[in-house]
Coordinates of C-alpha atoms in Angstrom, one line a residue:
X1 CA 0.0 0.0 0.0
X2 CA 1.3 3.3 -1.1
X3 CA 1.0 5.9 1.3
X4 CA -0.2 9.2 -0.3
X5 CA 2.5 12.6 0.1
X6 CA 0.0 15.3 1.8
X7 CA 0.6 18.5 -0.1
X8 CA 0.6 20.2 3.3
X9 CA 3.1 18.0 4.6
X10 CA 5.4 17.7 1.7
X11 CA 8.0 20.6 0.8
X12 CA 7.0 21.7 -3.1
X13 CA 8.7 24.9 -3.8
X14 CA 6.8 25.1 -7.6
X15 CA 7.2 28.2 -9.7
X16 CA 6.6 29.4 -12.8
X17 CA 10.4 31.2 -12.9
X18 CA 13.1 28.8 -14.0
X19 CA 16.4 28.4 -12.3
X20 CA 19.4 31.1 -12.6
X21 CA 22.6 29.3 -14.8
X22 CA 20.8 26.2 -15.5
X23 CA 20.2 25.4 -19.1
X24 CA 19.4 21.5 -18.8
X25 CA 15.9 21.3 -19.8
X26 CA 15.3 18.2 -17.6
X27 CA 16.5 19.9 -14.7
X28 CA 14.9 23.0 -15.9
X29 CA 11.2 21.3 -15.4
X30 CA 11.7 19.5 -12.4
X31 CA 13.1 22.8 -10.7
X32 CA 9.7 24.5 -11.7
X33 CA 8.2 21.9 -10.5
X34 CA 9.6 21.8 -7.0
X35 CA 11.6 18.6 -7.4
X36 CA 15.0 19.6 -7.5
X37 CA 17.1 22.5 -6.9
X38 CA 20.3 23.4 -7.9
X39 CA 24.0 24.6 -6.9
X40 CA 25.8 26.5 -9.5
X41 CA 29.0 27.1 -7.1
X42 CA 28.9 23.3 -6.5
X43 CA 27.5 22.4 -10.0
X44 CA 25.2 20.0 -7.9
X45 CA 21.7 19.3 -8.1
X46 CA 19.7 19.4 -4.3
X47 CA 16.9 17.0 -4.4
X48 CA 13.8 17.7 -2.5
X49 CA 11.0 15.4 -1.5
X50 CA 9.4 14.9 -5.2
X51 CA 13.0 14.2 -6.4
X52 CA 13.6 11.9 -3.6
X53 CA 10.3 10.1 -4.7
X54 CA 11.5 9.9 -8.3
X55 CA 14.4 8.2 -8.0
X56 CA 13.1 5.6 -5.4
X57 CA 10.8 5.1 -8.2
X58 CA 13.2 4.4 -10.8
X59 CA 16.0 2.2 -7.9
X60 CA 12.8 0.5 -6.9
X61 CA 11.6 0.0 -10.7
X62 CA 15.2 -1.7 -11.7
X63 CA 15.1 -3.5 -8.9
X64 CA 12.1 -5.2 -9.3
X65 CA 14.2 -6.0 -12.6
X66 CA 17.6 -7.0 -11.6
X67 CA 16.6 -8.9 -8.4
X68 CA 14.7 -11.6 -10.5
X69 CA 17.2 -11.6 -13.1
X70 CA 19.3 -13.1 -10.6
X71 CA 21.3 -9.5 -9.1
X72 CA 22.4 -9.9 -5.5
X73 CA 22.5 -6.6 -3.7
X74 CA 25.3 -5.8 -1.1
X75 CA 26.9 -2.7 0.2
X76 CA 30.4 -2.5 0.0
X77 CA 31.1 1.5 -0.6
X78 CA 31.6 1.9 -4.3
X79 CA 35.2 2.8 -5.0
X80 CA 37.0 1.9 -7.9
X81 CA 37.1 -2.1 -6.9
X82 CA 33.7 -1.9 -6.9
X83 CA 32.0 -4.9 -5.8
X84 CA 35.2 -6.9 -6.0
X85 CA 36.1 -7.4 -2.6
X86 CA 32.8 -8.8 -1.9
X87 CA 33.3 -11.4 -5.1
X88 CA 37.0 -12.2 -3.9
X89 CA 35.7 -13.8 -0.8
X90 CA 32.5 -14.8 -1.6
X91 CA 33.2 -16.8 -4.9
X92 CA 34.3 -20.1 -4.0
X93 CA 33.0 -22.6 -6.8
X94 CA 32.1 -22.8 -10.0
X95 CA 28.5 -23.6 -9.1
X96 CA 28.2 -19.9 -7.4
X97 CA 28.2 -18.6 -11.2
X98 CA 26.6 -16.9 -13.3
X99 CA 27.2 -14.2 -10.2
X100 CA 25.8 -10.9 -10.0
X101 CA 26.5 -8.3 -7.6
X102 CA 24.4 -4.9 -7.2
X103 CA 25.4 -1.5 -5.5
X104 CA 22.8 1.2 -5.4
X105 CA 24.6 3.9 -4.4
X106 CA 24.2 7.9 -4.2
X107 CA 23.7 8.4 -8.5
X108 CA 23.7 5.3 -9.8
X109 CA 23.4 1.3 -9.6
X110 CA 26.1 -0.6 -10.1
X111 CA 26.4 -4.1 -11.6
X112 CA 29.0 -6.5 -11.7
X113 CA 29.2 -10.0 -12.9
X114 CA 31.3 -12.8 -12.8
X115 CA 30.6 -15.3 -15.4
X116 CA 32.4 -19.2 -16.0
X117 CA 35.9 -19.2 -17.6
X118 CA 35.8 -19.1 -21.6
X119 CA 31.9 -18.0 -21.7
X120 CA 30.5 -14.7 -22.3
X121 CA 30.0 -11.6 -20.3
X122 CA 26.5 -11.9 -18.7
X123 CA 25.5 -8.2 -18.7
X124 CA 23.0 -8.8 -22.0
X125 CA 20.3 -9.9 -19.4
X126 CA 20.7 -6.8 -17.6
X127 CA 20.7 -4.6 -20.3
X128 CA 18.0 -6.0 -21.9
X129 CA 15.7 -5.6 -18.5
X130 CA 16.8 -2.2 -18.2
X131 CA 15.9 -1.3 -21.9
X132 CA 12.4 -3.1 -21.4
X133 CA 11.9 -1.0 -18.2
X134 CA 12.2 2.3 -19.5
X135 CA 10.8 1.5 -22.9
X136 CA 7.9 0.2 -21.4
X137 CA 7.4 3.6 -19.5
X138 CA 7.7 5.5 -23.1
X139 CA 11.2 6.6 -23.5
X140 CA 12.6 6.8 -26.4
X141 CA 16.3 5.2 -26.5
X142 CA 19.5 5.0 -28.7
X143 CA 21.6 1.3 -27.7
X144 CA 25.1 1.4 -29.4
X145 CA 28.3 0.0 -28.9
X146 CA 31.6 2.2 -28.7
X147 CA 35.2 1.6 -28.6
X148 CA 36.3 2.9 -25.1
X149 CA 40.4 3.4 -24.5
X150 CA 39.6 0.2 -21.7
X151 CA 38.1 -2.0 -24.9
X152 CA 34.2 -2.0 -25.9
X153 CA 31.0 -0.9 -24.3
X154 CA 27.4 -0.5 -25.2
X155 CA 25.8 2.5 -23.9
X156 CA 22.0 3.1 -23.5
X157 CA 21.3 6.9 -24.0
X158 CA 18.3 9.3 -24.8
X159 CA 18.6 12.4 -27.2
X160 CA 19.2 15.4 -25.7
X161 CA 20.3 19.0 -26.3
X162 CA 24.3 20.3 -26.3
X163 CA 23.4 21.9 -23.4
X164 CA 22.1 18.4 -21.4
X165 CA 24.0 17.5 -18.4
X166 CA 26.4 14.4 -19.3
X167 CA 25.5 15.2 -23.1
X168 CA 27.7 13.0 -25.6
X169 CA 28.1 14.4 -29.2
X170 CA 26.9 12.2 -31.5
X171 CA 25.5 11.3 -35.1
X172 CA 21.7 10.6 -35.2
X173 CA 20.2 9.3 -38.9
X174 CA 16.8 10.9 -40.1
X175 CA 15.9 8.7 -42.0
X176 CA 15.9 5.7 -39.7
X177 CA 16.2 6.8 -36.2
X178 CA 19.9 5.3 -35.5
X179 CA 21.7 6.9 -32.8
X180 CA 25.1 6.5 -31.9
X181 CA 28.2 8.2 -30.5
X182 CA 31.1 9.6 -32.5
X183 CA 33.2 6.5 -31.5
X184 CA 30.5 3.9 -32.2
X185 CA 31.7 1.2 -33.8
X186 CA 31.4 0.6 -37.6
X187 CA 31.4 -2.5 -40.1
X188 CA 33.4 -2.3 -43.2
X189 CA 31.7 -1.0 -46.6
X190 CA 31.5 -3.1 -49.7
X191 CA 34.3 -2.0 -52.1
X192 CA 33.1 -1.9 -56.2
X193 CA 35.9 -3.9 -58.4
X194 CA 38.0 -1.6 -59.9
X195 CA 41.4 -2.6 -62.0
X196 CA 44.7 -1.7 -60.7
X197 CA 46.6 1.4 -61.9
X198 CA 50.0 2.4 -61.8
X199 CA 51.5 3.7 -59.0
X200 CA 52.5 7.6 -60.5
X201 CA 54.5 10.0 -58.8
X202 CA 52.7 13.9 -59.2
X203 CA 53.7 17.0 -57.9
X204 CA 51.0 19.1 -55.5
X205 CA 52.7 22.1 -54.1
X206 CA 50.9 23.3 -51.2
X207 CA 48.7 20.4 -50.9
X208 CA 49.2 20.0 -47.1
X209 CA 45.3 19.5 -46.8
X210 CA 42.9 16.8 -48.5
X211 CA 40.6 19.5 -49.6
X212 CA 43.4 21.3 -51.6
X213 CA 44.8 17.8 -52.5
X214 CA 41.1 17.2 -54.2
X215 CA 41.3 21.0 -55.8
X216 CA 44.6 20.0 -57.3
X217 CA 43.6 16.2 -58.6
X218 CA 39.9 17.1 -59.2
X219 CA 39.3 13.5 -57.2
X220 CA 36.6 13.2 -54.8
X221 CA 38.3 13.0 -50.6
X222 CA 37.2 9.2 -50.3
X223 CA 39.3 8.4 -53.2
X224 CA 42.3 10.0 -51.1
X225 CA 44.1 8.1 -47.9
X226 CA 45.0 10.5 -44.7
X227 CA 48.0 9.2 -42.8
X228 CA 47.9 11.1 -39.5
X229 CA 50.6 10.1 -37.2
X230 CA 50.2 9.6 -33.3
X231 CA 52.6 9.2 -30.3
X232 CA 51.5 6.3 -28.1
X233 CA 52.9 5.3 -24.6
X234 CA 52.1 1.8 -23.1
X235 CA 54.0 0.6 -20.1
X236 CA 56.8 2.9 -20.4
X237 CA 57.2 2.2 -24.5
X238 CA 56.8 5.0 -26.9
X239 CA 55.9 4.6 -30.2
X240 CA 55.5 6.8 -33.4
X241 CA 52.0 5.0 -35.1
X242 CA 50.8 5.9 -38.4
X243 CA 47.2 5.9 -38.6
X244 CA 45.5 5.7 -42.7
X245 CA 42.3 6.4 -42.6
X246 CA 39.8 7.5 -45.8
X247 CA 40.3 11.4 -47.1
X248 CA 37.0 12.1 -45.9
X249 CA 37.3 10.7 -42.0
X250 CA 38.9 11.6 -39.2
X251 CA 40.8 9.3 -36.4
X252 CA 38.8 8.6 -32.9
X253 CA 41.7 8.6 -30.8
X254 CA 39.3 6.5 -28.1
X255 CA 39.6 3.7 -31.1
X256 CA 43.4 3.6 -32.2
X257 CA 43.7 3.3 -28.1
X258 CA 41.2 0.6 -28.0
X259 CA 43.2 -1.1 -30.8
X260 CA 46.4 -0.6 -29.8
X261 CA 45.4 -3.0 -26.4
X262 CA 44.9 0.6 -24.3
X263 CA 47.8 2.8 -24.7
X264 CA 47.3 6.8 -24.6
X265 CA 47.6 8.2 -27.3
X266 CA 47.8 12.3 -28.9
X267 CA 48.4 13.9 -32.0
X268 CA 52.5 13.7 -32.6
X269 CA 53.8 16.8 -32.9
X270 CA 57.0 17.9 -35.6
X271 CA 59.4 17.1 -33.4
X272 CA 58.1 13.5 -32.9
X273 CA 57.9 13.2 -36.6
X274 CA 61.6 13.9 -37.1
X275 CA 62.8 11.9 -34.6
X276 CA 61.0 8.9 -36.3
X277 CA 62.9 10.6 -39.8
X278 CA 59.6 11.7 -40.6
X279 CA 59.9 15.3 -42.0
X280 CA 57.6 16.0 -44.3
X281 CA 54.5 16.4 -42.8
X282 CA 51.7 17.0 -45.1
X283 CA 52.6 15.1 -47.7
X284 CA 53.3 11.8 -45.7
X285 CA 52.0 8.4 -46.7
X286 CA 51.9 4.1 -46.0
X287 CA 54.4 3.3 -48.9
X288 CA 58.2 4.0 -47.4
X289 CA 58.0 4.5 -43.8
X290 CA 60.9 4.1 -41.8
X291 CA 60.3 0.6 -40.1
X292 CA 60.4 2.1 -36.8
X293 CA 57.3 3.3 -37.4
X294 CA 53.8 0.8 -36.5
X295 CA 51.2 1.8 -39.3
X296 CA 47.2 0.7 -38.8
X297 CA 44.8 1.1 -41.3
X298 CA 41.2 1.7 -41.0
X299 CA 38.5 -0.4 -42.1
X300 CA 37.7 2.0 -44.7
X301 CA 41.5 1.8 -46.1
X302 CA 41.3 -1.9 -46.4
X303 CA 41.0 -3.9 -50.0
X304 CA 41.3 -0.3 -51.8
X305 CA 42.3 0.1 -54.9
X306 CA 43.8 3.0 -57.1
X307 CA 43.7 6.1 -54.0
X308 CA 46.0 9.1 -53.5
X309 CA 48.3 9.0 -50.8
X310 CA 51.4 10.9 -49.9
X311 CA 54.8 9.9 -51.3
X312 CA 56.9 10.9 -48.3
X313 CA 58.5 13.3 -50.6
X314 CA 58.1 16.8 -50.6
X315 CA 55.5 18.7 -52.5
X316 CA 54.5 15.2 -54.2
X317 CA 51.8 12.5 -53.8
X318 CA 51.2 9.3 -55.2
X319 CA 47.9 8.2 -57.6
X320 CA 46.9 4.3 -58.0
X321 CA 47.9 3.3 -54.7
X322 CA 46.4 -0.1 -54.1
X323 CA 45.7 -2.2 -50.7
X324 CA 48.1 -5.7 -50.9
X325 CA 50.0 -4.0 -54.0
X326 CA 51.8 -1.3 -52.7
X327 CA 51.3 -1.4 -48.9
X328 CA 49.2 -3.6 -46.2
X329 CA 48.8 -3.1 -42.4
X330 CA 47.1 -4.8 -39.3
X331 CA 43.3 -3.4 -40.0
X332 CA 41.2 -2.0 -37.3
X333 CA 38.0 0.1 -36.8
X334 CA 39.4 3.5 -35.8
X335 CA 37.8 6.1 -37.6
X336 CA 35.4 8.4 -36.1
X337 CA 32.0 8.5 -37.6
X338 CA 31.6 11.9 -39.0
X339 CA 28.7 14.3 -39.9
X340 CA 27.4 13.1 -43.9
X341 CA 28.8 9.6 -43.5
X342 CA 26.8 6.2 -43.8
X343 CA 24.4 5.3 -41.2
X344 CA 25.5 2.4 -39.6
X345 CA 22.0 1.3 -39.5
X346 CA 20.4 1.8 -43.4
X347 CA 22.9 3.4 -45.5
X348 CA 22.1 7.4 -45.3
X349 CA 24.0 10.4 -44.1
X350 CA 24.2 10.6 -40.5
X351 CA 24.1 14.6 -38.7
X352 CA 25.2 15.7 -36.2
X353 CA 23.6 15.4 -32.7
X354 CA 23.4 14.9 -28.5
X355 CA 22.6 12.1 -26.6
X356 CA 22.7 11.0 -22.8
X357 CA 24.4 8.2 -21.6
X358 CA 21.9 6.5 -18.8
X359 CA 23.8 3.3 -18.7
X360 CA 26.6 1.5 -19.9
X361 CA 28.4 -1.8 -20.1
X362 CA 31.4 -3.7 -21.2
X363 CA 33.2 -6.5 -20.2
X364 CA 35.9 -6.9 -17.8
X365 CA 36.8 -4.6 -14.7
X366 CA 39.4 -1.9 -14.3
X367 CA 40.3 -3.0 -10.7
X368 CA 40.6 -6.5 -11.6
X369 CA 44.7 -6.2 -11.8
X370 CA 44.7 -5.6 -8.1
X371 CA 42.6 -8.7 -7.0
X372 CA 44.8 -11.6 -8.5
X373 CA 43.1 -14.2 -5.8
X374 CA 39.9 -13.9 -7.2
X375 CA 38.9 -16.9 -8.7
X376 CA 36.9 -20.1 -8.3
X377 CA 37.3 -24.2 -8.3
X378 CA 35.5 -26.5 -10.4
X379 CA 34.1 -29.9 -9.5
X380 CA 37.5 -31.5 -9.9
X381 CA 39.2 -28.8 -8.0
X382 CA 41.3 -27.2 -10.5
X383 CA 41.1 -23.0 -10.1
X384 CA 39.8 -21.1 -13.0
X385 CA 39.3 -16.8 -13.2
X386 CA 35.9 -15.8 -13.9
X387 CA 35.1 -13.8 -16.7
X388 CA 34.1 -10.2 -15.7
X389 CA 32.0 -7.4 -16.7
X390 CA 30.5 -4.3 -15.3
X391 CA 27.9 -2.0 -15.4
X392 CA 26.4 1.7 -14.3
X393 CA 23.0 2.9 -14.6
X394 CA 23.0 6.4 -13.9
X395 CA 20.0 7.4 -11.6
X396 CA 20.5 11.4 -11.9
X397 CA 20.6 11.6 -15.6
X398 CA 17.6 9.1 -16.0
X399 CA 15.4 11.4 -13.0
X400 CA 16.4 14.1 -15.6
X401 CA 15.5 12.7 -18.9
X402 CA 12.4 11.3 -17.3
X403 CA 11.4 15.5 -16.2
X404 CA 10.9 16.1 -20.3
X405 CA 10.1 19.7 -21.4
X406 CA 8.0 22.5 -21.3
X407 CA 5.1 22.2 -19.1
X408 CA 4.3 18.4 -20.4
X409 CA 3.2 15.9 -17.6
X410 CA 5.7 13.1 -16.6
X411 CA 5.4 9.6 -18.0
X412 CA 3.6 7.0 -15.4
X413 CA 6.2 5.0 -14.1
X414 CA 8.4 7.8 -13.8
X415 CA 7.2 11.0 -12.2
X416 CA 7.6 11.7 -8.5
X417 CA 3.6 11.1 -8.2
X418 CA 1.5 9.3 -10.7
X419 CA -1.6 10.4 -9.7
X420 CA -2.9 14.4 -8.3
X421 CA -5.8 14.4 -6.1
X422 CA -7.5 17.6 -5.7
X423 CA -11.0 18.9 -4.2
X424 CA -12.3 21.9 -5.7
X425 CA -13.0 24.5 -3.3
X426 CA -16.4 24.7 -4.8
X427 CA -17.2 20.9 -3.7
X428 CA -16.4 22.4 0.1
X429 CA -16.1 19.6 3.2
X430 CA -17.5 17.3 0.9
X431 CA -14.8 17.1 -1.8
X432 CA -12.3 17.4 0.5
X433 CA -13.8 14.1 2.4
X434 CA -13.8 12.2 -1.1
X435 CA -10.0 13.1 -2.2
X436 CA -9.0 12.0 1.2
X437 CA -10.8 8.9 0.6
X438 CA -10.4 8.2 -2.6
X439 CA -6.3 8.8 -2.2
X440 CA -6.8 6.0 0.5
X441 CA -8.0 3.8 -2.6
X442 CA -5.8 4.9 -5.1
X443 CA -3.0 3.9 -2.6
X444 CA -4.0 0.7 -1.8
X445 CA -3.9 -0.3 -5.4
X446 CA -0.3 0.8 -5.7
X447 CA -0.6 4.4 -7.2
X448 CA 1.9 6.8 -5.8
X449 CA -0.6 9.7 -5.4
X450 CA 0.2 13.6 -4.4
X451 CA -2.8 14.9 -2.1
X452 CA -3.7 18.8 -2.6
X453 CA -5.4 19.1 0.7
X454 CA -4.7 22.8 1.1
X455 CA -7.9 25.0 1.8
X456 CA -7.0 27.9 -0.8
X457 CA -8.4 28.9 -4.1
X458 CA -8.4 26.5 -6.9
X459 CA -6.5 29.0 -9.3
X460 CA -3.2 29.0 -8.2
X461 CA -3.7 25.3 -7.2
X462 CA -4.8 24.3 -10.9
X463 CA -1.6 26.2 -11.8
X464 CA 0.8 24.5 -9.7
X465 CA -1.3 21.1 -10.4
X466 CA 0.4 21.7 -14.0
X467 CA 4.2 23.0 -13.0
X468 CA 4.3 19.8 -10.3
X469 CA 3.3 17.4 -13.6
X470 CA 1.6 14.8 -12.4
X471 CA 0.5 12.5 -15.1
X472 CA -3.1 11.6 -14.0
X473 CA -4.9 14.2 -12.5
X474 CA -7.9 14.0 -10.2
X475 CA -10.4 16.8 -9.8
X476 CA -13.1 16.0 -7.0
X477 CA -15.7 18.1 -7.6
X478 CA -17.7 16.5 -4.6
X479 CA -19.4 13.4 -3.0
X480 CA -19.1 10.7 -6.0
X481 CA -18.0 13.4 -8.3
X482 CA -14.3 13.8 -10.2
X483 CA -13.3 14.6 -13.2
X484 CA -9.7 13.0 -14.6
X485 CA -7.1 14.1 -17.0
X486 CA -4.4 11.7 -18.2
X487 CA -1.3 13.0 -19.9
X488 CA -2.4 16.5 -20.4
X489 CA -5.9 15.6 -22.3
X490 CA -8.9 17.2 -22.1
X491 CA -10.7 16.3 -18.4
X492 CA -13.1 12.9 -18.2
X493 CA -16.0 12.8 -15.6
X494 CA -16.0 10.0 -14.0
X495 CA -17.9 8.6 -11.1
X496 CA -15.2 8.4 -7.9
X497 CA -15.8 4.5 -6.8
X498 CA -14.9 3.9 -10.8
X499 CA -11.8 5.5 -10.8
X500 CA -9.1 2.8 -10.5
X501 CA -11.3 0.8 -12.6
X502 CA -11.2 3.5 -15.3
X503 CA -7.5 3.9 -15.1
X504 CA -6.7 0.2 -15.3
X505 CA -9.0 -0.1 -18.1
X506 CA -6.9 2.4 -20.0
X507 CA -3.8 0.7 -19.0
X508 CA -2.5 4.0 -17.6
X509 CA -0.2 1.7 -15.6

């Protein structure tokens, strides 16, 4: 039985006046409506009661979720091992696995799993409730993987504005809804067939960039390969790579890390390049690189025939330069997706875009290095490591995605208070004896219900009734009386003792 928040009681400071410094449309609404308030010296959102309410709503939500998925909750204090010292002493045998451990802490829930030795990460389950949960409650969501430094992730986001909290760049695809971040991760393109030309020698002064390289040849940039050069460091090592990617990408530094097992990574600068005997910069290419130098080619470089590269000469590029002819390197995904190029999803140019991360995944663990007796025995007693994975759902952002726009109701499932009950002061004691009951009701069929049992004038409580966004409204005009409004739409009369019915029939829920 749900209990319902008395609006005398409860501390609701609504108003029409948005917050000073704060652009974030989510936070925006739920600061009008009394949910949240925020620090702009701390850059820290206060949540008040409503807010409070929300986000037990969305922890309790997942929970009902992960628990019967098989997540174990524990406390530990979230650090950066995580849940690990729990699993290094709890995880005896193999027949403790699949194991899943579950942290809900201050802004998000953590999940961690430790999965048998040679299988695959676990998370997918997870993910997939998660997903289901806030689908099911009418968000709209973008699922991609990326290439992270650590290896792969998927993400779960919502679209957002540049100015969101947390907000990713990103490419988003009109014409089939895909959503993904810059570094999302990309399949190679089918190449036509094309027969070899010669490899030719021609002169380009000035040509330091591929749009005055095209100006010069009159060739279109994807018929041109960049080779942009990078200093790496991995355990004490530095190394000069050369990256080849297609005239008309860029590199995503977060995948030539990825691909190089990790390692940073920036842009090399001159002085790099001429240690590495590399001094021609601008009109540098794959074919004659000093063999101190690791070269990585993009998917997008691989199996192509007749392109325009540098010559590592000066003031000169090379035409007909073909893939397994003239030059070949280990092949990766490391290009960035850029605004115009191919969905990944149907084929059409992505734009440019925002999106909020509200959860993410990947397999393995970052702290994992420092708990090296963390492993289990099978039935014959022979030790194997589990295979790990984490995972972060991030309560703040969703509380904030969930808060919409504008003046728009929440969704049901996730607003601080599905249902407002509220007497009109023309239905006097009367009204006021129905809301209280019918809140009772409400509450014992499971609605989370806001009571407006103030004794003022309707008007400025019909106003806040919209800032505070309840999704279902209740009017009680008197004994037997109500009239209710779901989502925003026009108000329903509707007998009081029928209400719940009325609400389930509609599958409000």
């Amino acid at each position: 039985m749900e209990k319902a928040m008395k609006r005398t009681k409860t501390l609701i400071p609504a108003s029409k006046n948005p917050p000073a410094k704060v652009k974030d449309k989510g936070l925006i609404r739920l600061a009008r409506a009394g949910a949240a308030a925020f620090d702009a010296g701390s850059d820290r959102i206060l949540w008040l009661p409503l807010g409070v309410s929300l986000a037990g709503r969305i922890r309790s939500g997942l929970a009902a979720r992960f628990l019967p998925a098989g997540a174990q909750p524990v406390r530990c204090g979230t650090g950066e091992a995580g849940t690990l010292p729990v699993a290094v002493r709890a995880l005896k045998t193999g027949d403790q696995l699949p194991l899943c451990l579950m942290e809900d802490s201050a802004d998000s829930i953590l999940l961690e799993g430790f999965d048998p030795e040679g299988s695959m990460p676990g998370w997918a389950t997870f993910a997939e409730q998660l997903v289901a949960f806030l689908q099911e409650r009418g968000l709209d969501l973008s699922v991609f993987e990326e290439a992270s430094p650590g290896g792969e992730r998927t993400v779960v986001a919502c679209a957002c504005d540049a100015d969101a909290r947390g907000a990713m760049e990103a490419r988003y695809c009109g014409a089939c809804g895909w959503a993904g971040s810059v570094d999302a991760l990309l399949k190679p393109e089918a190449l036509p067939d094309e027969e070899e030309s010669p490899l030719q020698p021609v002169v380009t002064p000035g040509a330091t960039t591929i749009a005055e390289l095209c100006r010069q040849l009159g060739c279109a940039p994807e018929r041109t390969i960049k080779t942009m050069f990078y200093a790496t460091e991995q355990a004490g090592t530095k190394t000069i790579v050369a990256a080849l990617v297609r005239g008309d990408r860029a590199v995503s530094s977060a995948k030539l890390s990825r691909a190089l097992g990790g390692a940073s990574v920036r842009r090399a600068e001159t002085l790099d390049l001429k240690q590495a005997s590399c001094d021609v910069a601008g009109f540098l290419g794959p074919i004659g690189l000093p063999g101190t130098i690791r070269v990585i080619a993009d998917l997008s470089v691989q199996g192509t025939k007749n392109r325009v590269v540098g010559a590592n000469l000066p003031e000169t590029h090379l035409t007909g330069a073909c893939w397994g002819r003239d030059y070949e390197a280990p092949v990766a995904d490391i290009s960035a997706l850029e605004p115009g190029a191919p969905c990944p999803g149907c084929g059409k140019p992505v734009e440019k875009g925002w999106v909020r991360p509200v959860a993410s995944f990947r397999a393995g663990h970052p702290a994992l290095a420092a708990f090296p007796s963390l492993g289990y025995l099978d039935e014959n007693r022979k030790r194997h490591v589990p295979v790990a994975w984490n995972g972060r759902v991030l309560v703040e952002a969703l509380a904030l995605v969930s808060a919409g726009d504008g003046d728009a109701p929440f969704k049901i499932g996730l607003a601080p208070a599905d249902i407002l009950v509220l007497p009109l002061e023309a239905g006097g004691e009367a009204a006021r004896e129905a809301a209280e009951k019918t809140a009772e009701e409400l509450g014992k069929a499971g609605w989370v219900l806001l009571l407006d049992d103030r004794e003022t004038p309707d008007e400025p409580r019909l106003a806040e009734a919209v800032l505070t966004g309840c999704p279902v409204r209740v009017l009680v005009e008197g004994e037997g009386k109500a009239v209710v409004s779901v989502g925003g739409a026009p108000g329903e009369a509707v007998p009081l003792a029928e209400i719940a019915g009325v609400l389930e029939k509609r599958q409000v829920r």
